[in-house]
């Protein structure tokens, strides 16, 4: 890291020539547990690489079983997507239940649906069980529909989940308008299982819980080499320290996929950008998301927004693929917010930040077992808070018992995106096309 970059870079909006500024989550998060860099060679039953939701959930659930586990995080807890996301805890996957059944078949499909439907429960249960200092609210998620076709899809989606006993219902235009405080959607649906958290506080809470259970968590310990040595795995860090373990679970997602050969070309590590206002005046706050739901919409380049626990309005969406160069890289979100919520016009923006997401070819989470004793988890896809927490619990059960039925999706071969070297070109082309076809706010 260059000397002009603050050491706690999870708290900042990006890297590169744009001067770094604190993210909203860094400014309002509970403190992290004390951790140190790995020093000297150590032994463990299981090594977890990556100190985000998936890695720390895996470590926590392994440690609770009495398994000796070490976590190596390259920077600090929450440096990657776990400390930079929108804090929306949304169950399910990108695909609806009927589509998952068609993709996986009846037996596996039902297991995936059951797993995906319970991901938000696992997050909120962990927060309560471990007494985490995490601002949270569970009032539901609204998906706003921006076209008649999207509205039909949203209502079918609500019906599919409602038929499975979920608190889900369709919404018409007036209902969405009243719940969101904007007239820009034709309707949508609401999923009562969802909610909000302070995401950096949550991942720090996971780290503290894992350490209390006996896991050894080391930050500032980037793994530079991972290799098999006889019957064990050995991971070496940049400082020359090492961990020898029987099993390895790799949970780096968009940050660190280059560690295993061929893994990085299996994802598009797109940038998602967010802005947050100052705390809204009470009269404005009462008119926007008055019941505390979160929202993301049906656009291909979706918009997502919520209020934080101190009354700020957040807006997120796609930004440049490159790292930010200045405040202008967030200007499109500021314009959209003013159009959607005219009441906030003139209220200053207090925070701007961004982070990488791991997008897979089929928009599904992937597990890989490229070698004996190595399990790789990759792909968040807009559901990372709940999905990766639940995936960590499932991976811990698999590692502890060897029962593949514990895994929600079967391990698959590592397959790269075609023409991966041109990804920036075709991602920018797709983004341009979606902007044309999504229509304005």
mmCIF file of N, CA, C and O in Angstrom, residues 324-363:
data_model
loop_
_atom_site.group_PDB
_atom_site.id
_atom_site.type_symbol
_atom_site.label_atom_id
_atom_site.label_comp_id
_atom_site.label_asym_id
_atom_site.label_seq_id
_atom_site.Cartn_x
_atom_site.Cartn_y
_atom_site.Cartn_z
ATOM 1 N N UNK A 324 -12.820 5.413 -9.078
ATOM 2 C CA UNK A 324 -13.280 6.795 -9.229
ATOM 3 C C UNK A 324 -12.135 7.788 -9.345
ATOM 4 O O UNK A 324 -11.060 7.589 -8.785
ATOM 5 N N UNK A 325 -12.402 8.840 -10.102
ATOM 6 C CA UNK A 325 -11.408 9.901 -10.293
ATOM 7 C C UNK A 325 -11.812 11.208 -9.622
ATOM 8 O O UNK A 325 -11.007 12.115 -9.497
ATOM 9 N N UNK A 326 -13.067 11.324 -9.237
ATOM 10 C CA UNK A 326 -13.534 12.541 -8.617
ATOM 11 C C UNK A 326 -15.013 12.469 -8.337
ATOM 12 O O UNK A 326 -15.688 11.502 -8.704
ATOM 13 N N UNK A 327 -15.536 13.508 -7.701
ATOM 14 C CA UNK A 327 -16.941 13.523 -7.299
ATOM 15 C C UNK A 327 -17.891 13.400 -8.486
ATOM 16 O O UNK A 327 -19.024 12.941 -8.334
ATOM 17 N N UNK A 328 -17.440 13.766 -9.681
ATOM 18 C CA UNK A 328 -18.301 13.680 -10.868
ATOM 19 C C UNK A 328 -18.724 12.247 -11.171
ATOM 20 O O UNK A 328 -19.754 12.017 -11.819
ATOM 21 N N UNK A 329 -17.950 11.262 -10.718
ATOM 22 C CA UNK A 329 -18.299 9.868 -10.979
ATOM 23 C C UNK A 329 -19.551 9.433 -10.232
ATOM 24 O O UNK A 329 -20.113 8.374 -10.532
ATOM 25 N N UNK A 330 -19.990 10.211 -9.257
ATOM 26 C CA UNK A 330 -21.226 9.912 -8.520
ATOM 27 C C UNK A 330 -22.378 10.830 -8.934
ATOM 28 O O UNK A 330 -23.481 10.694 -8.423
ATOM 29 N N UNK A 331 -22.119 11.756 -9.862
ATOM 30 C CA UNK A 331 -23.107 12.780 -10.152
ATOM 31 C C UNK A 331 -24.410 12.203 -10.700
ATOM 32 O O UNK A 331 -25.500 12.742 -10.444
ATOM 33 N N UNK A 332 -24.318 11.102 -11.473
ATOM 34 C CA UNK A 332 -25.536 10.525 -12.042
ATOM 35 C C UNK A 332 -26.488 10.059 -10.947
ATOM 36 O O UNK A 332 -27.718 10.192 -11.081
ATOM 37 N N UNK A 333 -25.961 9.536 -9.857
ATOM 38 C CA UNK A 333 -26.815 9.105 -8.760
ATOM 39 C C UNK A 333 -27.444 10.293 -8.045
ATOM 40 O O UNK A 333 -28.603 10.231 -7.614
ATOM 41 N N UNK A 334 -26.700 11.362 -7.920
ATOM 42 C CA UNK A 334 -27.239 12.555 -7.271
ATOM 43 C C UNK A 334 -28.381 13.145 -8.097
ATOM 44 O O UNK A 334 -29.404 13.588 -7.549
ATOM 45 N N UNK A 335 -28.222 13.114 -9.437
ATOM 46 C CA UNK A 335 -29.303 13.613 -10.301
ATOM 47 C C UNK A 335 -30.540 12.729 -10.208
ATOM 48 O O UNK A 335 -31.669 13.221 -10.144
ATOM 49 N N UNK A 336 -30.319 11.419 -10.199
ATOM 50 C CA UNK A 336 -31.447 10.492 -10.107
ATOM 51 C C UNK A 336 -32.200 10.670 -8.792
ATOM 52 O O UNK A 336 -33.437 10.686 -8.762
ATOM 53 N N UNK A 337 -31.462 10.816 -7.708
ATOM 54 C CA UNK A 337 -32.125 10.987 -6.420
ATOM 55 C C UNK A 337 -33.010 12.225 -6.414
ATOM 56 O O UNK A 337 -34.148 12.193 -5.915
ATOM 57 N N UNK A 338 -32.518 13.319 -6.985
ATOM 58 C CA UNK A 338 -33.304 14.555 -7.005
ATOM 59 C C UNK A 338 -34.568 14.402 -7.848
ATOM 60 O O UNK A 338 -35.614 14.982 -7.527
ATOM 61 N N UNK A 339 -34.478 13.622 -8.947
ATOM 62 C CA UNK A 339 -35.660 13.395 -9.780
ATOM 63 C C UNK A 339 -36.687 12.498 -9.087
ATOM 64 O O UNK A 339 -37.892 12.716 -9.186
ATOM 65 N N UNK A 340 -36.190 11.473 -8.414
ATOM 66 C CA UNK A 340 -37.099 10.547 -7.756
ATOM 67 C C UNK A 340 -37.703 11.130 -6.484
ATOM 68 O O UNK A 340 -38.861 10.847 -6.155
ATOM 69 N N UNK A 341 -36.923 11.930 -5.789
ATOM 70 C CA UNK A 341 -37.369 12.492 -4.511
ATOM 71 C C UNK A 341 -37.125 14.001 -4.523
ATOM 72 O O UNK A 341 -36.126 14.493 -3.965
ATOM 73 N N UNK A 342 -37.985 14.770 -5.170
ATOM 74 C CA UNK A 342 -37.772 16.222 -5.261
ATOM 75 C C UNK A 342 -37.621 16.897 -3.900
ATOM 76 O O UNK A 342 -36.983 17.957 -3.803
ATOM 77 N N UNK A 343 -38.168 16.278 -2.866
ATOM 78 C CA UNK A 343 -38.064 16.881 -1.529
ATOM 79 C C UNK A 343 -36.619 16.993 -1.049
ATOM 80 O O UNK A 343 -36.318 17.794 -0.162
ATOM 81 N N UNK A 344 -35.727 16.147 -1.583
ATOM 82 C CA UNK A 344 -34.332 16.182 -1.106
ATOM 83 C C UNK A 344 -33.477 17.160 -1.896
ATOM 84 O O UNK A 344 -32.299 17.343 -1.572
ATOM 85 N N UNK A 345 -34.026 17.762 -2.937
ATOM 86 C CA UNK A 345 -33.246 18.716 -3.731
ATOM 87 C C UNK A 345 -32.715 19.821 -2.823
ATOM 88 O O UNK A 345 -33.449 20.408 -2.027
ATOM 89 N N UNK A 346 -31.428 20.057 -2.926
ATOM 90 C CA UNK A 346 -30.797 21.090 -2.106
ATOM 91 C C UNK A 346 -30.195 20.579 -0.818
ATOM 92 O O UNK A 346 -29.416 21.299 -0.175
ATOM 93 N N UNK A 347 -30.549 19.351 -0.408
ATOM 94 C CA UNK A 347 -29.923 18.777 0.789
ATOM 95 C C UNK A 347 -28.546 18.248 0.395
ATOM 96 O O UNK A 347 -28.426 17.452 -0.537
ATOM 97 N N UNK A 348 -27.499 18.680 1.047
ATOM 98 C CA UNK A 348 -26.143 18.288 0.624
ATOM 99 C C UNK A 348 -25.900 16.781 0.745
ATOM 100 O O UNK A 348 -26.495 16.106 1.581
ATOM 101 N N UNK A 349 -25.011 16.307 -0.103
ATOM 102 C CA UNK A 349 -24.555 14.927 -0.016
ATOM 103 C C UNK A 349 -23.344 14.882 0.911
ATOM 104 O O UNK A 349 -22.399 15.654 0.759
ATOM 105 N N UNK A 350 -23.382 13.934 1.835
ATOM 106 C CA UNK A 350 -22.352 13.859 2.863
ATOM 107 C C UNK A 350 -21.306 12.785 2.565
ATOM 108 O O UNK A 350 -20.146 12.925 2.962
ATOM 109 N N UNK A 351 -21.717 11.718 1.843
ATOM 110 C CA UNK A 351 -20.805 10.601 1.608
ATOM 111 C C UNK A 351 -20.935 10.087 0.179
ATOM 112 O O UNK A 351 -22.030 10.046 -0.381
ATOM 113 N N UNK A 352 -19.799 9.675 -0.378
ATOM 114 C CA UNK A 352 -19.737 9.007 -1.686
ATOM 115 C C UNK A 352 -18.718 7.875 -1.557
ATOM 116 O O UNK A 352 -17.603 8.107 -1.097
ATOM 117 N N UNK A 353 -19.108 6.675 -1.988
ATOM 118 C CA UNK A 353 -18.174 5.548 -1.919
ATOM 119 C C UNK A 353 -18.559 4.504 -2.960
ATOM 120 O O UNK A 353 -19.600 4.597 -3.616
ATOM 121 N N UNK A 354 -17.707 3.494 -3.128
ATOM 122 C CA UNK A 354 -17.969 2.463 -4.127
ATOM 123 C C UNK A 354 -17.287 1.169 -3.714
ATOM 124 O O UNK A 354 -16.500 1.141 -2.764
ATOM 125 N N UNK A 355 -17.595 0.094 -4.417
ATOM 126 C CA UNK A 355 -16.990 -1.199 -4.134
ATOM 127 C C UNK A 355 -17.276 -2.182 -5.249
ATOM 128 O O UNK A 355 -18.181 -1.970 -6.067
ATOM 129 N N UNK A 356 -16.507 -3.254 -5.289
ATOM 130 C CA UNK A 356 -16.621 -4.265 -6.338
ATOM 131 C C UNK A 356 -17.622 -5.349 -5.962
ATOM 132 O O UNK A 356 -17.727 -5.739 -4.798
ATOM 133 N N UNK A 357 -18.340 -5.842 -6.962
ATOM 134 C CA UNK A 357 -19.217 -6.989 -6.793
ATOM 135 C C UNK A 357 -18.777 -8.080 -7.761
ATOM 136 O O UNK A 357 -18.229 -7.795 -8.831
ATOM 137 N N UNK A 358 -18.995 -9.338 -7.383
ATOM 138 C CA UNK A 358 -18.592 -10.476 -8.210
ATOM 139 C C UNK A 358 -19.813 -11.000 -8.959
ATOM 140 O O UNK A 358 -20.715 -11.590 -8.364
ATOM 141 N N UNK A 359 -19.846 -10.773 -10.274
ATOM 142 C CA UNK A 359 -20.960 -11.205 -11.113
ATOM 143 C C UNK A 359 -20.535 -12.450 -11.884
ATOM 144 O O UNK A 359 -19.541 -12.426 -12.616
ATOM 145 N N UNK A 360 -21.274 -13.535 -11.733
ATOM 146 C CA UNK A 360 -20.954 -14.777 -12.429
ATOM 147 C C UNK A 360 -21.691 -14.838 -13.766
ATOM 148 O O UNK A 360 -22.608 -14.062 -14.034
ATOM 149 N N UNK A 361 -21.300 -15.800 -14.598
ATOM 150 C CA UNK A 361 -21.872 -15.908 -15.948
ATOM 151 C C UNK A 361 -23.372 -16.162 -15.914
ATOM 152 O O UNK A 361 -24.116 -15.646 -16.752
ATOM 153 N N UNK A 362 -23.833 -16.972 -14.967
ATOM 154 C CA UNK A 362 -25.250 -17.337 -14.923
ATOM 155 C C UNK A 362 -26.018 -16.619 -13.818
ATOM 156 O O UNK A 362 -27.167 -16.957 -13.538
ATOM 157 N N UNK A 363 -25.398 -15.635 -13.182
ATOM 158 C CA UNK A 363 -26.036 -14.878 -12.096
ATOM 159 C C UNK A 363 -26.474 -15.776 -10.941
ATOM 160 O O UNK A 363 -27.482 -15.522 -10.285
#
